[in-house]
PDB file of C-alpha atoms in Angstrom:
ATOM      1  CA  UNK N   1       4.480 -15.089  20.469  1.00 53.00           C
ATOM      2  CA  UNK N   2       2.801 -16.857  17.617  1.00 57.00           C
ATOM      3  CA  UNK N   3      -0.723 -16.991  16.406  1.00 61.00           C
ATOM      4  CA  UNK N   4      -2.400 -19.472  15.948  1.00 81.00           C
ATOM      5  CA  UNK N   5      -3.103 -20.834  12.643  1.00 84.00           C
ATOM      6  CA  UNK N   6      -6.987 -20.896  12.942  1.00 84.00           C
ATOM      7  CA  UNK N   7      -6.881 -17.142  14.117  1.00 83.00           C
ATOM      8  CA  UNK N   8      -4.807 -15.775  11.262  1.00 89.00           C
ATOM      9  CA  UNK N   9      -7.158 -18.040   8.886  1.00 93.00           C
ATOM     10  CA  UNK N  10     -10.328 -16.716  10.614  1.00 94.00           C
ATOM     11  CA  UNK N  11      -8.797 -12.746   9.978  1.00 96.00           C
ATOM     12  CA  UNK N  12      -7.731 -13.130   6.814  1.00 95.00           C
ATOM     13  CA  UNK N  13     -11.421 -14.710   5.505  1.00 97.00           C
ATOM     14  CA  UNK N  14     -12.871 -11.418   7.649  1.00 97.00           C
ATOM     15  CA  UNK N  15     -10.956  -9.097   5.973  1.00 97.00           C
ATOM     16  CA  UNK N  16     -11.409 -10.813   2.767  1.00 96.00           C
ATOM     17  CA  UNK N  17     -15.131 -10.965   2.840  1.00 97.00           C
ATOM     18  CA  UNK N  18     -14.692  -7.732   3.808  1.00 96.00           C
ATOM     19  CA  UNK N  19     -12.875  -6.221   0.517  1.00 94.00           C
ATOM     20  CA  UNK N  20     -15.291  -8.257  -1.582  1.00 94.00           C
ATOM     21  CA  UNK N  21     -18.389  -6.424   0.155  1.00 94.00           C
ATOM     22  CA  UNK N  22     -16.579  -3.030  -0.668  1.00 92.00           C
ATOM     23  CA  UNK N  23     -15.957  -3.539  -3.833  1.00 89.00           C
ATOM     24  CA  UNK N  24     -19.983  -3.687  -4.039  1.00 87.00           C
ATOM     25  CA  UNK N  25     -21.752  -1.971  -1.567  1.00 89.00           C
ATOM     26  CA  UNK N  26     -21.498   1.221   0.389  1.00 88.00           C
ATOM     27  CA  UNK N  27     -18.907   0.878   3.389  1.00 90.00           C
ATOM     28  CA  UNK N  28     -21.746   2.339   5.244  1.00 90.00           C
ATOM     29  CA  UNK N  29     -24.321  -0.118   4.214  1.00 93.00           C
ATOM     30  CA  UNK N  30     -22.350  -2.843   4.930  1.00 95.00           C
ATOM     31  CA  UNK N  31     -22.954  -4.919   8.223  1.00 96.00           C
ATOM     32  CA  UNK N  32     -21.557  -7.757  10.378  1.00 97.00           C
ATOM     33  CA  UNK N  33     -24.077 -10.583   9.081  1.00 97.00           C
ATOM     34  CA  UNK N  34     -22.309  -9.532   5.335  1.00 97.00           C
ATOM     35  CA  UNK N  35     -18.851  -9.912   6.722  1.00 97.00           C
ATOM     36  CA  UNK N  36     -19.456 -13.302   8.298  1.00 97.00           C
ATOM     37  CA  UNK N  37     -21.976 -14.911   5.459  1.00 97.00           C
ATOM     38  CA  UNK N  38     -19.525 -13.840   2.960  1.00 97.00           C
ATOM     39  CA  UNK N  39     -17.013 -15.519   4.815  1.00 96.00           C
ATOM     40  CA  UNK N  40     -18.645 -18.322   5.967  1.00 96.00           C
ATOM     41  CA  UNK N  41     -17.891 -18.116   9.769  1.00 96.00           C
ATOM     42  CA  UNK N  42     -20.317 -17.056  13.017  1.00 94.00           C
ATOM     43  CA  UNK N  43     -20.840 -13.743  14.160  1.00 95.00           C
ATOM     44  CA  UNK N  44     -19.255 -15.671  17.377  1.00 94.00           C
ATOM     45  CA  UNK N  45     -16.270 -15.716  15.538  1.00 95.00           C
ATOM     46  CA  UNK N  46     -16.219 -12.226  14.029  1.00 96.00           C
ATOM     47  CA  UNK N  47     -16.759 -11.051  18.148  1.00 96.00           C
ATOM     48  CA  UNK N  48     -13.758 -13.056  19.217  1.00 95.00           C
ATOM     49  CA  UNK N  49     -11.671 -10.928  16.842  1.00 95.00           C
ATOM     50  CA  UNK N  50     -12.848  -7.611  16.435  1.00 97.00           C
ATOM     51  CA  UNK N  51     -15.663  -5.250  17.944  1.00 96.00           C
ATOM     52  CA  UNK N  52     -17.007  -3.147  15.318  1.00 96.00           C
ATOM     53  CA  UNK N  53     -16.005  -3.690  11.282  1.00 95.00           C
ATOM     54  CA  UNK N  54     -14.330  -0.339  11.827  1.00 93.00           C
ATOM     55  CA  UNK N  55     -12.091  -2.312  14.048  1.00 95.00           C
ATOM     56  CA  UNK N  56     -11.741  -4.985  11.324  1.00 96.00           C
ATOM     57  CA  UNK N  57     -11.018  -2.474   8.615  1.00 93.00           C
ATOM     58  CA  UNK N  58      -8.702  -0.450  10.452  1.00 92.00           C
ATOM     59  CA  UNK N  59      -6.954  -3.620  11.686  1.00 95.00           C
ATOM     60  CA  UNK N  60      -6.404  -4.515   7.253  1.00 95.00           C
ATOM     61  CA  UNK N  61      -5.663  -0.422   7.021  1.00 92.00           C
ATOM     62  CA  UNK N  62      -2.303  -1.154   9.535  1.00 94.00           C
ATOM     63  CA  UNK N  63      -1.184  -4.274   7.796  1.00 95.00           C
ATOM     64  CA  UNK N  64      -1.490  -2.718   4.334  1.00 95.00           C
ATOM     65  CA  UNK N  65       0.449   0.481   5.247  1.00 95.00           C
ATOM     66  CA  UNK N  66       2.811  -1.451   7.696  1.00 95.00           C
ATOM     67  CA  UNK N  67       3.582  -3.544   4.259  1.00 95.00           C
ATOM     68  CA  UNK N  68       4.299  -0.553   2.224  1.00 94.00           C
ATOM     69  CA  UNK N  69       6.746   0.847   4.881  1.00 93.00           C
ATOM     70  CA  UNK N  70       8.072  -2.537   4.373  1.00 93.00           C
ATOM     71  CA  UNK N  71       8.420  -2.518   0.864  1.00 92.00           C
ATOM     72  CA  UNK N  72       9.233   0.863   0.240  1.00 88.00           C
ATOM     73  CA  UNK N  73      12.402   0.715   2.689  1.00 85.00           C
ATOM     74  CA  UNK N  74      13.108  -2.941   1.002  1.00 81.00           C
ATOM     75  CA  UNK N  75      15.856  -1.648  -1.310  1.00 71.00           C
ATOM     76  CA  UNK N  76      17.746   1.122   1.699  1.00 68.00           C
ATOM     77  CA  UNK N  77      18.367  -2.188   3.962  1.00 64.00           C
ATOM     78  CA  UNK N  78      21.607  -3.022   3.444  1.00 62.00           C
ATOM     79  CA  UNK N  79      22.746   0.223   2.200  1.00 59.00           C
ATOM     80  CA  UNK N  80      24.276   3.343   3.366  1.00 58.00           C
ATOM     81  CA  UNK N  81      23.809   5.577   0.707  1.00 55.00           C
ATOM     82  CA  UNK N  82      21.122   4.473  -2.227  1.00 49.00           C
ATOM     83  CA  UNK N  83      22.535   5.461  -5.670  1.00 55.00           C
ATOM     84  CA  UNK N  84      19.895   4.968  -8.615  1.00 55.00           C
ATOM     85  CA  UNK N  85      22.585   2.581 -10.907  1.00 56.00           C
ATOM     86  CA  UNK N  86      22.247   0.219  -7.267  1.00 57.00           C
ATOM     87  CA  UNK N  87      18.365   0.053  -7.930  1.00 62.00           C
ATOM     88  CA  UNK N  88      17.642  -3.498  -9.626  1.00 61.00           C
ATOM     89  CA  UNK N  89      13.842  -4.215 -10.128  1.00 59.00           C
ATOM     90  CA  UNK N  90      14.214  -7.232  -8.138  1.00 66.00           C
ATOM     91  CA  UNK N  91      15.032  -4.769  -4.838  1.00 70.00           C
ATOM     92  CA  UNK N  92      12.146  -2.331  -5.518  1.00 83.00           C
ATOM     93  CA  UNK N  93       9.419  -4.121  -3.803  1.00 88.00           C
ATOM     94  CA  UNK N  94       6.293  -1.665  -4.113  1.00 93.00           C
ATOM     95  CA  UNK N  95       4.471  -2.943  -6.908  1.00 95.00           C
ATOM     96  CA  UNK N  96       4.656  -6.091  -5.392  1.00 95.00           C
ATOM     97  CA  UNK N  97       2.890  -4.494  -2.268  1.00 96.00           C
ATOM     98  CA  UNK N  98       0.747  -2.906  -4.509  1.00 96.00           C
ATOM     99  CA  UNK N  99       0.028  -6.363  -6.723  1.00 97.00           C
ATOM    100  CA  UNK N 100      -0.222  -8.431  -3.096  1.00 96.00           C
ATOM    101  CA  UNK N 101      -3.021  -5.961  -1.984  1.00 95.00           C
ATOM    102  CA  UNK N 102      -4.478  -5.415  -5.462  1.00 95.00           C
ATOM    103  CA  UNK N 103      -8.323  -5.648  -4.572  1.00 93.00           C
ATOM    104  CA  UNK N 104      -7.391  -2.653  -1.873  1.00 93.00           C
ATOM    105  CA  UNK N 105      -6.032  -0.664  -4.414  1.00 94.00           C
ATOM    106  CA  UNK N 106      -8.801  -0.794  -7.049  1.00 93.00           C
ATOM    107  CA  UNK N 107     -11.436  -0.277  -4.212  1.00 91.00           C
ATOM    108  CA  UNK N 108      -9.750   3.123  -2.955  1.00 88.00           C
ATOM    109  CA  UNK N 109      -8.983   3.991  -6.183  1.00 88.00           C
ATOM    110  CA  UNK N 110     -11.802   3.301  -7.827  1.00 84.00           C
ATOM    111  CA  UNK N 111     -14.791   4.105  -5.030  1.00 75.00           C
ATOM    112  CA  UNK N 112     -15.231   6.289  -2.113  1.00 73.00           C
ATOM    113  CA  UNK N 113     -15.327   3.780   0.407  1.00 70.00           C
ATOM    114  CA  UNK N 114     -12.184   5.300   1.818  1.00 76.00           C
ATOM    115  CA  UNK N 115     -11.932   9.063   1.577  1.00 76.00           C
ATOM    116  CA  UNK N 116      -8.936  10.288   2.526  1.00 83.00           C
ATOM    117  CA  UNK N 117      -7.248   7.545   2.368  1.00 86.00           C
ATOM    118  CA  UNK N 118      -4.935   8.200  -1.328  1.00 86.00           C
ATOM    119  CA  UNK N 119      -3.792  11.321   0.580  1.00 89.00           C
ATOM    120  CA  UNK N 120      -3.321   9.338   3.575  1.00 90.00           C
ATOM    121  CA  UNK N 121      -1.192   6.737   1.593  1.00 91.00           C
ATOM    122  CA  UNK N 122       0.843  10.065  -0.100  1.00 92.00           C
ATOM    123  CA  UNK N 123       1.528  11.120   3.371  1.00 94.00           C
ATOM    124  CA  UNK N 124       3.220   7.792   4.239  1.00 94.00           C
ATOM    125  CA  UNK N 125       5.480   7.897   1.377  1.00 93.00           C
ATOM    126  CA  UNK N 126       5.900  12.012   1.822  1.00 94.00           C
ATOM    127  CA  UNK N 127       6.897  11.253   5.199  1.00 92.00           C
ATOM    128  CA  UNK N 128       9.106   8.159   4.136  1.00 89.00           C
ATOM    129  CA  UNK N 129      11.211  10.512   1.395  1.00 85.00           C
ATOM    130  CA  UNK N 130      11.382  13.245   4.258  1.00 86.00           C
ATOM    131  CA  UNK N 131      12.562  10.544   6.872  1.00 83.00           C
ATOM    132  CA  UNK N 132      15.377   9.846   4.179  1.00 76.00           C
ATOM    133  CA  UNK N 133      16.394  12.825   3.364  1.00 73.00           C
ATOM    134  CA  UNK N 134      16.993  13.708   7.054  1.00 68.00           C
ATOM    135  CA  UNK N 135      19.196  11.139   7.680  1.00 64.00           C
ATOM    136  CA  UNK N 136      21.234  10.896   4.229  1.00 60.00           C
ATOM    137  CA  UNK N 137      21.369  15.045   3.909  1.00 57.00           C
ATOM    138  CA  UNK N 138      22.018  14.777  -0.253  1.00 61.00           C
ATOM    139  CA  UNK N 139      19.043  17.636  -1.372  1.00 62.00           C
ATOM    140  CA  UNK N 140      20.363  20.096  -3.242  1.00 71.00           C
ATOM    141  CA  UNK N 141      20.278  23.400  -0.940  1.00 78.00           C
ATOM    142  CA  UNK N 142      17.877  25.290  -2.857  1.00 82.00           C
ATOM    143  CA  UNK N 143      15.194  22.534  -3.451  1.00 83.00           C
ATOM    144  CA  UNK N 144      12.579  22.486  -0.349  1.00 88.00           C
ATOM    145  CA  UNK N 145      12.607  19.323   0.852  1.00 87.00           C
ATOM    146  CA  UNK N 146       8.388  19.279   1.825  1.00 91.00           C
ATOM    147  CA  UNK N 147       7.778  20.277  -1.614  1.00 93.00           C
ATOM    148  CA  UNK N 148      10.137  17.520  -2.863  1.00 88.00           C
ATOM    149  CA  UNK N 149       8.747  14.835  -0.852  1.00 91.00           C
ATOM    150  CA  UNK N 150       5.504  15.631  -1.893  1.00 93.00           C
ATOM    151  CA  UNK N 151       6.839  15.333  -5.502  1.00 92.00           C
ATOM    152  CA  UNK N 152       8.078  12.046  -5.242  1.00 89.00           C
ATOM    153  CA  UNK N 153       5.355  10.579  -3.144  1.00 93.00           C
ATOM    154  CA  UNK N 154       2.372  11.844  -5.550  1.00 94.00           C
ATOM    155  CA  UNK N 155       4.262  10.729  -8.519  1.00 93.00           C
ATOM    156  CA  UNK N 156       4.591   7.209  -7.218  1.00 93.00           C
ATOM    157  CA  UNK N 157       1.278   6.753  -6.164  1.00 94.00           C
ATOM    158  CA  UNK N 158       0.252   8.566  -9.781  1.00 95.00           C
ATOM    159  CA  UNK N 159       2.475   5.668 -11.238  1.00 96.00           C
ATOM    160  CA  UNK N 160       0.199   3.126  -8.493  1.00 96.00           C
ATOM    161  CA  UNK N 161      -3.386   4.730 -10.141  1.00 95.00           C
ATOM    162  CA  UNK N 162      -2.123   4.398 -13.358  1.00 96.00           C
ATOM    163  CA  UNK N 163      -1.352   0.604 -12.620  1.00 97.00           C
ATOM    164  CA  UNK N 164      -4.283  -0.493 -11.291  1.00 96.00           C
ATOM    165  CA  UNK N 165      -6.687   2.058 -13.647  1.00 95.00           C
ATOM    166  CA  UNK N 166      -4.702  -0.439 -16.666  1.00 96.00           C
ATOM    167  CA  UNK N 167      -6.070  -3.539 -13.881  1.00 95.00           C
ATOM    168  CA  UNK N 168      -2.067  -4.365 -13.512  1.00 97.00           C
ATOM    169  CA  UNK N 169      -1.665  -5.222 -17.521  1.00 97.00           C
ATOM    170  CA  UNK N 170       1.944  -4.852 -16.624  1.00 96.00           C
ATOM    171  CA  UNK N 171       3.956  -7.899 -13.864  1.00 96.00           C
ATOM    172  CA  UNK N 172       5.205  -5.731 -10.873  1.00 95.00           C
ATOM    173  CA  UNK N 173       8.686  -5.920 -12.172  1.00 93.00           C
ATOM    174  CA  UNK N 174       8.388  -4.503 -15.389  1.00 95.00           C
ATOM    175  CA  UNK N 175       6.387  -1.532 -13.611  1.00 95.00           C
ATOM    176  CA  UNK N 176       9.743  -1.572 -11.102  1.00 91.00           C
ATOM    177  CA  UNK N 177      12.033  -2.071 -14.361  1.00 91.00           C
ATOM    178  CA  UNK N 178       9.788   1.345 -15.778  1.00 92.00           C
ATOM    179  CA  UNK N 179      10.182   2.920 -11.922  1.00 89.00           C
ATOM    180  CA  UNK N 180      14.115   3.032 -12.327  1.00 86.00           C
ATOM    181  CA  UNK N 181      13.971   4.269 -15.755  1.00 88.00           C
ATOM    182  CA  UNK N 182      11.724   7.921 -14.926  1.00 88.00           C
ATOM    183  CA  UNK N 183      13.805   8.043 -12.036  1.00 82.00           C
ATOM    184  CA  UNK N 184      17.311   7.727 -14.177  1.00 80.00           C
ATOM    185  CA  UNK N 185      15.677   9.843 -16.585  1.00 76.00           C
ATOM    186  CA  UNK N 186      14.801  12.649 -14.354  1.00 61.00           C
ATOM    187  CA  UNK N 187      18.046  12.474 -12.541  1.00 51.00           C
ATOM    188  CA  UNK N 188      19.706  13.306 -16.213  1.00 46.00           C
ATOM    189  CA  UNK N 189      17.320  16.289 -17.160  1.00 42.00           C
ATOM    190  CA  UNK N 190      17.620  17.606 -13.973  1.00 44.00           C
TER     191      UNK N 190
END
């Protein structure tokens, strides 16, 4: 089934006008009349799509985890077995996500419009790394896999804060080119 042009256009200003709001007023003190002025459509509009602006901001909460899934689990597709020398910065697609959805980022980085939603984020990749190791079985024995999940996924969201706190001074593939470095560099000190 495919949307309709007008619909996705109509969302995407929502959500849109939506980010621009947070990155200036309270989440709380934000309301529908903001949403639609700011992106110049009716509240008729806004009602045809979503309820509340919960609804709208949970509905730009899926799509921008759904997209990190996506680009996280960009450089496993066609491989069996993922060996650091097979990382290129061209496969490693998260700082891409990160740069697409770069105004989302700074504003639950930066603000508390979203508690709970870094750790939320750290969960996602936790549970990614855990999902991986399951199925490829190549931890050492004596290294707890929740601890090292948690490991990986709070350093690479510590290399994501980092990124945005420097307002993404570096192109997404020198910060992947950087990405396969640590992780080379760990691997040998390890």
């Amino acid at each position: 089934m495919t949307v309709d042009r007008r619909i996705n256009k109509s969302k995407t200003a929502l959500k849109e006008a939506l980010l621009i709001l947070m990155e200036n007023k309270d989440y709380n003190k934000i309301t529908i009349t903001d949403i639609v002025n700011i992106s110049n459509l009716n509240r008729g509009t806004f009602y045809k799509h979503y309820q509340t602006k919960e609804e709208l901001l949970e509905e730009l909460i899926g799509e921008v985890i759904a997209d990190l899934i996506r680009s996280y689990r960009e450089p496993y597709l066609q491989k069996s077995k993922l060996e650091i020398s097979d990382l290129s910065s061209s496969s490693i697609k998260i700082f891409e996500h990160v740069y697409l959805y770069g105004k989302f980022y700074k504003i639950i980085i930066h603000s508390n419009a979203l508690p709970g939603f870094q750790s939320k984020i750290c969960q996602v990749l936790k549970n990614l790394v855990l999902q991986d190791l399951s199925t490829k079985n190549d931890l050492n024995k004596n290294i707890n896999p929740e601890i090292f999940s948690s490991y990986f996924a709070y350093a690479i969201f510590g290399i994501i804060v980092e990124w945005v706190d420097q307002n993404f001074s570096y192109t997404p593939t020198y910060m992947s080119e950087q990405l396969i470095r640590i992780l080379s560099y760990t691997t040998i000190i390890t």
